[in-house]
Amino acid sequence: MRMTYNELWHQLVPLYEPEEARAVVRELLDKLFGMTLTDIVSGKVDELSAEDQALLEGKMQRLRRGEPVQYVTGVEYFAGRPFSVGPSVLIPRPETEQLCELIRQDYDRPYCALQPPEPMRVLDIGTGSGCIAITLALDLPNTVVTAWDISPDALLTARENAHRLGADINFQLHDILDGQSLPEPDQQEKFELIVSNPPYICDSERKAIAHNVLDYEPSMALFVPDDDPLRFYRAIGHYARVALKSGGRLYFEVNARYADDVAALLRSLSFSKTEVRKDYYGKNRFVIAEINRINVNVAT
């Protein structure tokens, strides 16, 4: 049965506000058939072939069940590039794009091909779809990027994205919470930059999370226990103390409720120049800190 654009988005109103329902259907039509808003307004939806109508209906069934449109289409754009996404990885968010932009601004340095400097070594912890690692590898010249995740399925998705987008990333399976199993880099292997967007939503905040996130996105990449909301920041901070070169920086995306706590934690671990930065919505979303080897007592 043929459906108009208006009929399509009205099917989603029980799940979304009208404007969001319209946006979801527009995104579906764009990613499936390359339809612009002009195409939609001019009635191109009504002109789809029977085969395309059947494809569209199958996707709409998934949307009506509450599945995120990014999983339905299998694609989300991040920093202008299409990333494959599925239930094994979080859907990249605008805040994480801003994290990459902050890093690009801080490390925007001239590159001389005739006398190239030593490559800058970068580690992305909890890479998921690979969006941070791949973006930095492609946007920062002369960079060697390593990316870790605890999920083999996530690493498969990230490798697929890196291959398709032409990024050279060293993907590795590691659990940052298992400090005894982590590689201890020698002086030549230390990093200038470590970045992470770890799980940071407390279990008690679940009730405020949309059902399409709770029901479909991987919980292990979202939530932390109420009694230890900084567990990943603490583990990463301890590892960064030994894995960063002197003067190296640590970049975090954080729960706005705990930004000051994360900054205080890093200062207690001998990080200096600790800074909290806001996201586009005015929330304390990022924490940046620098390590100075002179001030570090690694034994503590």
PDB file of C-alpha atoms in Angstrom:
ATOM      1  CA  MET A   1       0.000   0.000   0.000  1.00  0.00           C
ATOM      2  CA  ARG A   2       1.380   3.390  -0.990  1.00  0.00           C
ATOM      3  CA  MET A   3       1.919   5.862   1.825  1.00  0.00           C
ATOM      4  CA  THR A   4       2.406   9.615   1.598  1.00  0.00           C
ATOM      5  CA  TYR A   5       5.036  11.456   3.615  1.00  0.00           C
ATOM      6  CA  ASN A   6       2.362  12.808   5.954  1.00  0.00           C
ATOM      7  CA  GLU A   7       0.978   9.326   6.534  1.00  0.00           C
ATOM      8  CA  LEU A   8       4.471   7.992   7.223  1.00  0.00           C
ATOM      9  CA  TRP A   9       5.444  10.477   9.908  1.00  0.00           C
ATOM     10  CA  HIS A  10       2.043  10.322  11.568  1.00  0.00           C
ATOM     11  CA  GLN A  11       2.711   6.605  12.203  1.00  0.00           C
ATOM     12  CA  LEU A  12       5.574   7.637  14.518  1.00  0.00           C
ATOM     13  CA  VAL A  13       3.726  10.258  16.561  1.00  0.00           C
ATOM     14  CA  PRO A  14       3.013   7.795  19.394  1.00  0.00           C
ATOM     15  CA  LEU A  15       6.805   7.517  19.831  1.00  0.00           C
ATOM     16  CA  TYR A  16       8.011  11.014  18.920  1.00  0.00           C
ATOM     17  CA  GLU A  17       6.858  14.595  18.991  1.00  0.00           C
ATOM     18  CA  PRO A  18       5.539  15.630  15.531  1.00  0.00           C
ATOM     19  CA  GLU A  19       8.622  17.625  14.511  1.00  0.00           C
ATOM     20  CA  GLU A  20      10.954  14.789  15.522  1.00  0.00           C
ATOM     21  CA  ALA A  21       8.728  12.246  13.727  1.00  0.00           C
ATOM     22  CA  ARG A  22       8.984  14.314  10.553  1.00  0.00           C
ATOM     23  CA  ALA A  23      12.757  14.551  10.935  1.00  0.00           C
ATOM     24  CA  VAL A  24      13.092  10.778  11.429  1.00  0.00           C
ATOM     25  CA  VAL A  25      11.111  10.025   8.269  1.00  0.00           C
ATOM     26  CA  ARG A  26      13.059  12.629   6.290  1.00  0.00           C
ATOM     27  CA  GLU A  27      16.302  11.005   7.422  1.00  0.00           C
ATOM     28  CA  LEU A  28      14.998   7.574   6.425  1.00  0.00           C
ATOM     29  CA  LEU A  29      13.982   8.782   2.964  1.00  0.00           C
ATOM     30  CA  ASP A  30      17.284  10.575   2.490  1.00  0.00           C
ATOM     31  CA  LYS A  31      19.456   7.602   3.443  1.00  0.00           C
ATOM     32  CA  LEU A  32      17.356   5.007   1.613  1.00  0.00           C
ATOM     33  CA  PHE A  33      16.561   6.875  -1.590  1.00  0.00           C
ATOM     34  CA  GLY A  34      18.587  10.092  -1.537  1.00  0.00           C
ATOM     35  CA  MET A  35      15.434  12.195  -1.285  1.00  0.00           C
ATOM     36  CA  THR A  36      15.811  15.867  -0.441  1.00  0.00           C
ATOM     37  CA  LEU A  37      13.171  17.906   1.331  1.00  0.00           C
ATOM     38  CA  THR A  38      12.259  19.356  -2.056  1.00  0.00           C
ATOM     39  CA  ASP A  39      11.746  15.819  -3.408  1.00  0.00           C
ATOM     40  CA  ILE A  40       9.501  14.981  -0.467  1.00  0.00           C
ATOM     41  CA  VAL A  41       7.417  18.146  -0.784  1.00  0.00           C
ATOM     42  CA  SER A  42       7.025  17.588  -4.517  1.00  0.00           C
ATOM     43  CA  GLY A  43       5.539  14.117  -3.938  1.00  0.00           C
ATOM     44  CA  LYS A  44       8.447  11.824  -4.839  1.00  0.00           C
ATOM     45  CA  VAL A  45       7.422   9.439  -2.042  1.00  0.00           C
ATOM     46  CA  ASP A  46       4.240   8.665  -3.967  1.00  0.00           C
ATOM     47  CA  GLU A  47       6.285   7.766  -7.047  1.00  0.00           C
ATOM     48  CA  LEU A  48       8.384   5.015  -5.460  1.00  0.00           C
ATOM     49  CA  SER A  49       8.343   1.677  -7.235  1.00  0.00           C
ATOM     50  CA  ALA A  50       6.559  -1.294  -5.677  1.00  0.00           C
ATOM     51  CA  GLU A  51       9.946  -2.740  -4.683  1.00  0.00           C
ATOM     52  CA  ASP A  52      11.014   0.491  -2.988  1.00  0.00           C
ATOM     53  CA  GLN A  53       7.627   0.784  -1.289  1.00  0.00           C
ATOM     54  CA  ALA A  54       8.117  -2.689   0.176  1.00  0.00           C
ATOM     55  CA  LEU A  55      11.607  -1.736   1.363  1.00  0.00           C
ATOM     56  CA  LEU A  56      10.239   1.439   2.920  1.00  0.00           C
ATOM     57  CA  GLU A  57       7.461  -0.413   4.724  1.00  0.00           C
ATOM     58  CA  GLY A  58       9.935  -2.884   6.191  1.00  0.00           C
ATOM     59  CA  LYS A  59      12.037  -0.024   7.558  1.00  0.00           C
ATOM     60  CA  MET A  60       8.938   1.741   8.884  1.00  0.00           C
ATOM     61  CA  GLN A  61       7.954  -1.387  10.800  1.00  0.00           C
ATOM     62  CA  ARG A  62      11.276  -1.210  12.627  1.00  0.00           C
ATOM     63  CA  LEU A  63      10.813   2.490  13.333  1.00  0.00           C
ATOM     64  CA  ARG A  64       7.321   1.862  14.702  1.00  0.00           C
ATOM     65  CA  ARG A  65       8.841  -0.606  17.168  1.00  0.00           C
ATOM     66  CA  GLY A  66      11.077   2.186  18.429  1.00  0.00           C
ATOM     67  CA  GLU A  67      14.368   1.197  16.790  1.00  0.00           C
ATOM     68  CA  PRO A  68      16.593   4.243  16.181  1.00  0.00           C
ATOM     69  CA  VAL A  69      16.602   5.417  12.587  1.00  0.00           C
ATOM     70  CA  GLN A  70      20.409   5.180  12.527  1.00  0.00           C
ATOM     71  CA  TYR A  71      20.225   1.433  13.172  1.00  0.00           C
ATOM     72  CA  VAL A  72      17.402   1.043  10.671  1.00  0.00           C
ATOM     73  CA  THR A  73      19.468   2.657   7.926  1.00  0.00           C
ATOM     74  CA  GLY A  74      22.794   1.381   9.273  1.00  0.00           C
ATOM     75  CA  VAL A  75      24.413   4.798   8.875  1.00  0.00           C
ATOM     76  CA  GLU A  76      25.097   7.903  10.941  1.00  0.00           C
ATOM     77  CA  TYR A  77      27.127  10.882   9.789  1.00  0.00           C
ATOM     78  CA  PHE A  78      29.917  12.086  12.066  1.00  0.00           C
ATOM     79  CA  ALA A  79      32.181  15.019  11.244  1.00  0.00           C
ATOM     80  CA  GLY A  80      30.830  14.896   7.706  1.00  0.00           C
ATOM     81  CA  ARG A  81      31.561  11.206   7.107  1.00  0.00           C
ATOM     82  CA  PRO A  82      29.191   8.210   6.961  1.00  0.00           C
ATOM     83  CA  PHE A  83      29.814   5.665   9.720  1.00  0.00           C
ATOM     84  CA  SER A  84      28.249   2.218   9.784  1.00  0.00           C
ATOM     85  CA  VAL A  85      26.405   1.675  13.053  1.00  0.00           C
ATOM     86  CA  GLY A  86      24.496  -1.217  14.584  1.00  0.00           C
ATOM     87  CA  PRO A  87      23.397  -2.542  17.975  1.00  0.00           C
ATOM     88  CA  SER A  88      26.980  -3.357  18.996  1.00  0.00           C
ATOM     89  CA  VAL A  89      28.002   0.327  19.056  1.00  0.00           C
ATOM     90  CA  LEU A  90      26.614   3.601  20.324  1.00  0.00           C
ATOM     91  CA  ILE A  91      25.187   6.014  17.798  1.00  0.00           C
ATOM     92  CA  PRO A  92      27.692   8.903  17.525  1.00  0.00           C
ATOM     93  CA  ARG A  93      26.424  12.142  19.094  1.00  0.00           C
ATOM     94  CA  PRO A  94      27.034  15.832  18.294  1.00  0.00           C
ATOM     95  CA  GLU A  95      28.800  16.289  21.642  1.00  0.00           C
ATOM     96  CA  THR A  96      31.421  13.757  20.574  1.00  0.00           C
ATOM     97  CA  GLU A  97      31.853  15.607  17.284  1.00  0.00           C
ATOM     98  CA  GLN A  98      32.584  18.690  19.367  1.00  0.00           C
ATOM     99  CA  LEU A  99      35.181  16.742  21.359  1.00  0.00           C
ATOM    100  CA  CYS A 100      36.987  15.945  18.108  1.00  0.00           C
ATOM    101  CA  GLU A 101      36.715  19.576  17.048  1.00  0.00           C
ATOM    102  CA  LEU A 102      38.311  20.717  20.328  1.00  0.00           C
ATOM    103  CA  ILE A 103      41.212  18.360  19.718  1.00  0.00           C
ATOM    104  CA  ARG A 104      41.600  19.530  16.124  1.00  0.00           C
ATOM    105  CA  GLN A 105      41.712  23.141  17.298  1.00  0.00           C
ATOM    106  CA  ASP A 106      44.254  22.395  20.025  1.00  0.00           C
ATOM    107  CA  TYR A 107      46.507  20.387  17.712  1.00  0.00           C
ATOM    108  CA  ASP A 108      46.157  22.436  14.533  1.00  0.00           C
ATOM    109  CA  ARG A 109      49.835  22.716  13.713  1.00  0.00           C
ATOM    110  CA  PRO A 110      51.631  23.188  10.378  1.00  0.00           C
ATOM    111  CA  TYR A 111      52.970  20.076   8.742  1.00  0.00           C
ATOM    112  CA  CYS A 112      56.122  20.165   6.638  1.00  0.00           C
ATOM    113  CA  ALA A 113      56.391  17.265   4.207  1.00  0.00           C
ATOM    114  CA  LEU A 114      60.095  17.940   3.618  1.00  0.00           C
ATOM    115  CA  GLN A 115      61.031  17.697   7.296  1.00  0.00           C
ATOM    116  CA  PRO A 116      58.111  15.946   8.964  1.00  0.00           C
ATOM    117  CA  PRO A 117      58.084  15.871  12.778  1.00  0.00           C
ATOM    118  CA  GLU A 118      57.764  12.650  14.680  1.00  0.00           C
ATOM    119  CA  PRO A 119      54.224  11.292  14.278  1.00  0.00           C
ATOM    120  CA  MET A 120      51.863  12.198  17.089  1.00  0.00           C
ATOM    121  CA  ARG A 121      50.699   9.067  18.868  1.00  0.00           C
ATOM    122  CA  VAL A 122      47.015   8.999  19.839  1.00  0.00           C
ATOM    123  CA  LEU A 123      45.032   6.464  21.883  1.00  0.00           C
ATOM    124  CA  ASP A 124      41.214   6.295  21.817  1.00  0.00           C
ATOM    125  CA  ILE A 125      39.853   4.223  24.711  1.00  0.00           C
ATOM    126  CA  GLY A 126      36.390   2.723  24.174  1.00  0.00           C
ATOM    127  CA  THR A 127      36.315   3.388  20.447  1.00  0.00           C
ATOM    128  CA  GLY A 128      32.876   1.893  19.641  1.00  0.00           C
ATOM    129  CA  SER A 129      32.151   2.700  15.991  1.00  0.00           C
ATOM    130  CA  GLY A 130      35.625   4.185  15.673  1.00  0.00           C
ATOM    131  CA  CYS A 131      34.230   7.666  15.081  1.00  0.00           C
ATOM    132  CA  ILE A 132      36.769   9.490  17.279  1.00  0.00           C
ATOM    133  CA  ALA A 133      39.823   7.491  16.215  1.00  0.00           C
ATOM    134  CA  ILE A 134      39.000   7.643  12.513  1.00  0.00           C
ATOM    135  CA  THR A 135      38.140  11.343  12.583  1.00  0.00           C
ATOM    136  CA  LEU A 136      41.414  12.225  14.305  1.00  0.00           C
ATOM    137  CA  ALA A 137      43.435   9.947  12.027  1.00  0.00           C
ATOM    138  CA  LEU A 138      41.976  11.601   8.937  1.00  0.00           C
ATOM    139  CA  ASP A 139      41.895  15.194  10.196  1.00  0.00           C
ATOM    140  CA  LEU A 140      45.202  15.448  12.083  1.00  0.00           C
ATOM    141  CA  PRO A 141      48.244  15.081   9.814  1.00  0.00           C
ATOM    142  CA  ASN A 142      51.167  12.825  10.693  1.00  0.00           C
ATOM    143  CA  THR A 143      49.270  10.938  13.371  1.00  0.00           C
ATOM    144  CA  VAL A 144      49.508   7.315  14.502  1.00  0.00           C
ATOM    145  CA  VAL A 145      46.229   6.251  16.111  1.00  0.00           C
ATOM    146  CA  THR A 146      45.518   3.242  18.331  1.00  0.00           C
ATOM    147  CA  ALA A 147      41.965   2.409  19.410  1.00  0.00           C
ATOM    148  CA  TRP A 148      40.759   0.039  22.138  1.00  0.00           C
ATOM    149  CA  ASP A 149      37.439  -1.516  22.965  1.00  0.00           C
ATOM    150  CA  ILE A 150      36.253  -4.353  25.192  1.00  0.00           C
ATOM    151  CA  SER A 151      33.727  -5.544  22.586  1.00  0.00           C
ATOM    152  CA  PRO A 152      34.910  -7.712  19.668  1.00  0.00           C
ATOM    153  CA  ASP A 153      31.728  -6.828  17.763  1.00  0.00           C
ATOM    154  CA  ALA A 154      32.379  -3.121  18.209  1.00  0.00           C
ATOM    155  CA  LEU A 155      35.927  -3.547  16.941  1.00  0.00           C
ATOM    156  CA  LEU A 156      34.620  -5.329  13.830  1.00  0.00           C
ATOM    157  CA  THR A 157      32.334  -2.374  13.123  1.00  0.00           C
ATOM    158  CA  ALA A 158      35.155   0.094  13.768  1.00  0.00           C
ATOM    159  CA  ARG A 159      37.529  -1.800  11.460  1.00  0.00           C
ATOM    160  CA  GLU A 160      34.897  -1.803   8.730  1.00  0.00           C
ATOM    161  CA  ASN A 161      34.477   1.949   9.084  1.00  0.00           C
ATOM    162  CA  ALA A 162      38.222   2.567   9.067  1.00  0.00           C
ATOM    163  CA  HIS A 163      38.705   0.447   5.948  1.00  0.00           C
ATOM    164  CA  ARG A 164      35.859   2.113   4.076  1.00  0.00           C
ATOM    165  CA  LEU A 165      36.919   5.642   5.045  1.00  0.00           C
ATOM    166  CA  GLY A 166      40.618   5.056   4.391  1.00  0.00           C
ATOM    167  CA  ALA A 167      41.943   5.462   7.932  1.00  0.00           C
ATOM    168  CA  ASP A 168      44.926   3.487   9.227  1.00  0.00           C
ATOM    169  CA  ILE A 169      44.062   2.558  12.835  1.00  0.00           C
ATOM    170  CA  ASN A 170      45.619  -0.024  15.140  1.00  0.00           C
ATOM    171  CA  PHE A 171      42.550  -1.602  16.769  1.00  0.00           C
ATOM    172  CA  GLN A 172      43.080  -3.667  19.910  1.00  0.00           C
ATOM    173  CA  LEU A 173      40.869  -5.629  22.304  1.00  0.00           C
ATOM    174  CA  HIS A 174      41.421  -4.341  25.859  1.00  0.00           C
ATOM    175  CA  ASP A 175      39.407  -3.798  29.036  1.00  0.00           C
ATOM    176  CA  ILE A 176      40.529  -0.541  30.652  1.00  0.00           C
ATOM    177  CA  LEU A 177      39.118  -1.725  33.988  1.00  0.00           C
ATOM    178  CA  ASP A 178      41.521  -4.684  33.981  1.00  0.00           C
ATOM    179  CA  GLY A 179      44.674  -2.694  34.675  1.00  0.00           C
ATOM    180  CA  GLN A 180      46.891  -5.765  35.067  1.00  0.00           C
ATOM    181  CA  SER A 181      46.304  -6.824  31.461  1.00  0.00           C
ATOM    182  CA  LEU A 182      46.985  -3.466  29.804  1.00  0.00           C
ATOM    183  CA  PRO A 183      50.166  -2.963  27.769  1.00  0.00           C
ATOM    184  CA  GLU A 184      52.776  -0.775  29.433  1.00  0.00           C
ATOM    185  CA  PRO A 185      54.361   1.315  26.689  1.00  0.00           C
ATOM    186  CA  ASP A 186      58.072   2.038  26.675  1.00  0.00           C
ATOM    187  CA  GLN A 187      59.302   5.583  26.155  1.00  0.00           C
ATOM    188  CA  GLN A 188      59.095   5.366  22.365  1.00  0.00           C
ATOM    189  CA  GLU A 189      55.536   4.050  22.450  1.00  0.00           C
ATOM    190  CA  LYS A 190      54.041   6.618  24.802  1.00  0.00           C
ATOM    191  CA  PHE A 191      51.204   8.799  23.602  1.00  0.00           C
ATOM    192  CA  GLU A 192      50.928  12.538  23.137  1.00  0.00           C
ATOM    193  CA  LEU A 193      47.156  12.336  23.395  1.00  0.00           C
ATOM    194  CA  ILE A 194      44.657   9.977  25.008  1.00  0.00           C
ATOM    195  CA  VAL A 195      40.952  10.537  24.390  1.00  0.00           C
ATOM    196  CA  SER A 196      37.871   8.758  25.677  1.00  0.00           C
ATOM    197  CA  ASN A 197      34.098   9.003  25.717  1.00  0.00           C
ATOM    198  CA  PRO A 198      33.494   6.234  28.270  1.00  0.00           C
ATOM    199  CA  PRO A 199      30.204   5.115  29.833  1.00  0.00           C
ATOM    200  CA  TYR A 200      29.040   7.901  32.143  1.00  0.00           C
ATOM    201  CA  ILE A 201      25.260   7.737  32.651  1.00  0.00           C
ATOM    202  CA  CYS A 202      24.348   6.607  36.161  1.00  0.00           C
ATOM    203  CA  ASP A 203      21.903   3.740  36.621  1.00  0.00           C
ATOM    204  CA  SER A 204      19.557   6.093  38.478  1.00  0.00           C
ATOM    205  CA  GLU A 205      19.313   8.239  35.324  1.00  0.00           C
ATOM    206  CA  ARG A 206      17.806   5.429  33.263  1.00  0.00           C
ATOM    207  CA  LYS A 207      14.285   6.739  33.795  1.00  0.00           C
ATOM    208  CA  ALA A 208      15.219   9.932  31.948  1.00  0.00           C
ATOM    209  CA  ILE A 209      16.632   8.086  28.927  1.00  0.00           C
ATOM    210  CA  ALA A 210      14.480   7.649  25.820  1.00  0.00           C
ATOM    211  CA  HIS A 211      13.157   4.122  25.276  1.00  0.00           C
ATOM    212  CA  ASN A 212      14.713   3.848  21.819  1.00  0.00           C
ATOM    213  CA  VAL A 213      18.110   4.327  23.509  1.00  0.00           C
ATOM    214  CA  LEU A 214      17.425   2.003  26.450  1.00  0.00           C
ATOM    215  CA  ASP A 215      15.952  -0.761  24.308  1.00  0.00           C
ATOM    216  CA  TYR A 216      18.485  -0.751  21.471  1.00  0.00           C
ATOM    217  CA  GLU A 217      21.838   0.851  22.269  1.00  0.00           C
ATOM    218  CA  PRO A 218      24.420  -1.237  24.187  1.00  0.00           C
ATOM    219  CA  SER A 219      23.993  -0.737  27.936  1.00  0.00           C
ATOM    220  CA  MET A 220      27.635  -1.551  28.640  1.00  0.00           C
ATOM    221  CA  ALA A 221      28.627   1.530  26.640  1.00  0.00           C
ATOM    222  CA  LEU A 222      26.181   3.814  28.431  1.00  0.00           C
ATOM    223  CA  PHE A 223      25.807   3.108  32.141  1.00  0.00           C
ATOM    224  CA  VAL A 224      27.865   3.135  35.312  1.00  0.00           C
ATOM    225  CA  PRO A 225      26.764   2.231  38.848  1.00  0.00           C
ATOM    226  CA  ASP A 226      25.460   5.011  41.070  1.00  0.00           C
ATOM    227  CA  ASP A 227      28.033   4.230  43.745  1.00  0.00           C
ATOM    228  CA  ASP A 228      30.998   4.584  41.363  1.00  0.00           C
ATOM    229  CA  PRO A 229      30.195   7.040  38.544  1.00  0.00           C
ATOM    230  CA  LEU A 230      33.874   7.842  37.917  1.00  0.00           C
ATOM    231  CA  ARG A 231      35.103   4.266  37.565  1.00  0.00           C
ATOM    232  CA  PHE A 232      36.195   4.631  33.938  1.00  0.00           C
ATOM    233  CA  TYR A 233      37.752   8.063  34.414  1.00  0.00           C
ATOM    234  CA  ARG A 234      39.740   6.760  37.371  1.00  0.00           C
ATOM    235  CA  ALA A 235      41.003   3.730  35.440  1.00  0.00           C
ATOM    236  CA  ILE A 236      41.872   5.774  32.357  1.00  0.00           C
ATOM    237  CA  GLY A 237      43.527   8.442  34.481  1.00  0.00           C
ATOM    238  CA  HIS A 238      45.754   5.875  36.180  1.00  0.00           C
ATOM    239  CA  TYR A 239      46.739   4.363  32.843  1.00  0.00           C
ATOM    240  CA  ALA A 240      47.327   7.769  31.257  1.00  0.00           C
ATOM    241  CA  ARG A 241      49.799   8.664  34.025  1.00  0.00           C
ATOM    242  CA  VAL A 242      52.198   6.039  32.723  1.00  0.00           C
ATOM    243  CA  ALA A 243      51.182   5.974  29.048  1.00  0.00           C
ATOM    244  CA  LEU A 244      51.329   9.697  28.236  1.00  0.00           C
ATOM    245  CA  LYS A 245      54.533  11.487  27.399  1.00  0.00           C
ATOM    246  CA  SER A 246      55.435  14.468  29.535  1.00  0.00           C
ATOM    247  CA  GLY A 247      53.279  17.318  28.294  1.00  0.00           C
ATOM    248  CA  GLY A 248      50.753  14.877  26.845  1.00  0.00           C
ATOM    249  CA  ARG A 249      47.050  15.574  27.167  1.00  0.00           C
ATOM    250  CA  LEU A 250      44.000  13.620  28.246  1.00  0.00           C
ATOM    251  CA  TYR A 251      40.608  14.507  26.735  1.00  0.00           C
ATOM    252  CA  PHE A 252      37.332  13.254  28.232  1.00  0.00           C
ATOM    253  CA  GLU A 253      33.675  13.559  27.379  1.00  0.00           C
ATOM    254  CA  VAL A 254      31.831  13.508  30.706  1.00  0.00           C
ATOM    255  CA  ASN A 255      28.484  13.516  32.461  1.00  0.00           C
ATOM    256  CA  ALA A 256      27.828  17.214  33.149  1.00  0.00           C
ATOM    257  CA  ARG A 257      26.881  16.319  36.753  1.00  0.00           C
ATOM    258  CA  TYR A 258      30.411  15.049  37.415  1.00  0.00           C
ATOM    259  CA  ALA A 259      32.641  17.333  35.323  1.00  0.00           C
ATOM    260  CA  ASP A 260      34.136  19.042  38.376  1.00  0.00           C
ATOM    261  CA  ASP A 261      34.612  15.671  40.088  1.00  0.00           C
ATOM    262  CA  VAL A 262      36.486  14.299  37.074  1.00  0.00           C
ATOM    263  CA  ALA A 263      38.709  17.386  37.020  1.00  0.00           C
ATOM    264  CA  ALA A 264      39.413  16.998  40.748  1.00  0.00           C
ATOM    265  CA  LEU A 265      40.201  13.306  40.256  1.00  0.00           C
ATOM    266  CA  LEU A 266      42.745  14.127  37.568  1.00  0.00           C
ATOM    267  CA  ARG A 267      44.376  16.786  39.740  1.00  0.00           C
ATOM    268  CA  SER A 268      44.700  14.189  42.504  1.00  0.00           C
ATOM    269  CA  LEU A 269      46.531  11.988  40.001  1.00  0.00           C
ATOM    270  CA  SER A 270      49.080  14.766  39.373  1.00  0.00           C
ATOM    271  CA  PHE A 271      47.577  16.066  36.144  1.00  0.00           C
ATOM    272  CA  SER A 272      47.991  19.794  35.627  1.00  0.00           C
ATOM    273  CA  LYS A 273      46.298  22.497  33.527  1.00  0.00           C
ATOM    274  CA  THR A 274      42.996  20.745  34.185  1.00  0.00           C
ATOM    275  CA  GLU A 275      40.155  22.467  32.367  1.00  0.00           C
ATOM    276  CA  VAL A 276      36.389  21.953  32.080  1.00  0.00           C
ATOM    277  CA  ARG A 277      34.817  23.054  28.798  1.00  0.00           C
ATOM    278  CA  LYS A 278      31.176  23.430  27.841  1.00  0.00           C
ATOM    279  CA  ASP A 279      29.329  21.848  24.935  1.00  0.00           C
ATOM    280  CA  TYR A 280      27.135  23.690  22.445  1.00  0.00           C
ATOM    281  CA  TYR A 281      24.241  23.491  24.904  1.00  0.00           C
ATOM    282  CA  GLY A 282      26.157  25.205  27.702  1.00  0.00           C
ATOM    283  CA  LYS A 283      26.733  22.040  29.739  1.00  0.00           C
ATOM    284  CA  ASN A 284      30.069  21.098  31.303  1.00  0.00           C
ATOM    285  CA  ARG A 285      30.783  18.277  28.872  1.00  0.00           C
ATOM    286  CA  PHE A 286      34.558  17.993  28.434  1.00  0.00           C
ATOM    287  CA  VAL A 287      37.528  17.730  30.764  1.00  0.00           C
ATOM    288  CA  ILE A 288      41.066  18.263  29.494  1.00  0.00           C
ATOM    289  CA  ALA A 289      44.228  17.750  31.504  1.00  0.00           C
ATOM    290  CA  GLU A 290      47.971  17.644  30.919  1.00  0.00           C
ATOM    291  CA  ILE A 291      50.617  15.427  32.466  1.00  0.00           C
ATOM    292  CA  ASN A 292      53.970  16.726  33.651  1.00  0.00           C
ATOM    293  CA  ARG A 293      56.386  13.930  34.391  1.00  0.00           C
ATOM    294  CA  ILE A 294      58.253  16.040  36.946  1.00  0.00           C
ATOM    295  CA  ASN A 295      55.156  16.115  39.152  1.00  0.00           C
ATOM    296  CA  VAL A 296      54.100  12.493  38.759  1.00  0.00           C
ATOM    297  CA  ASN A 297      54.602   9.868  41.434  1.00  0.00           C
ATOM    298  CA  VAL A 298      53.634   6.763  39.458  1.00  0.00           C
ATOM    299  CA  ALA A 299      53.889   4.494  42.493  1.00  0.00           C
ATOM    300  CA  THR A 300      50.844   6.048  44.190  1.00  0.00           C
TER     301      THR A 300
END
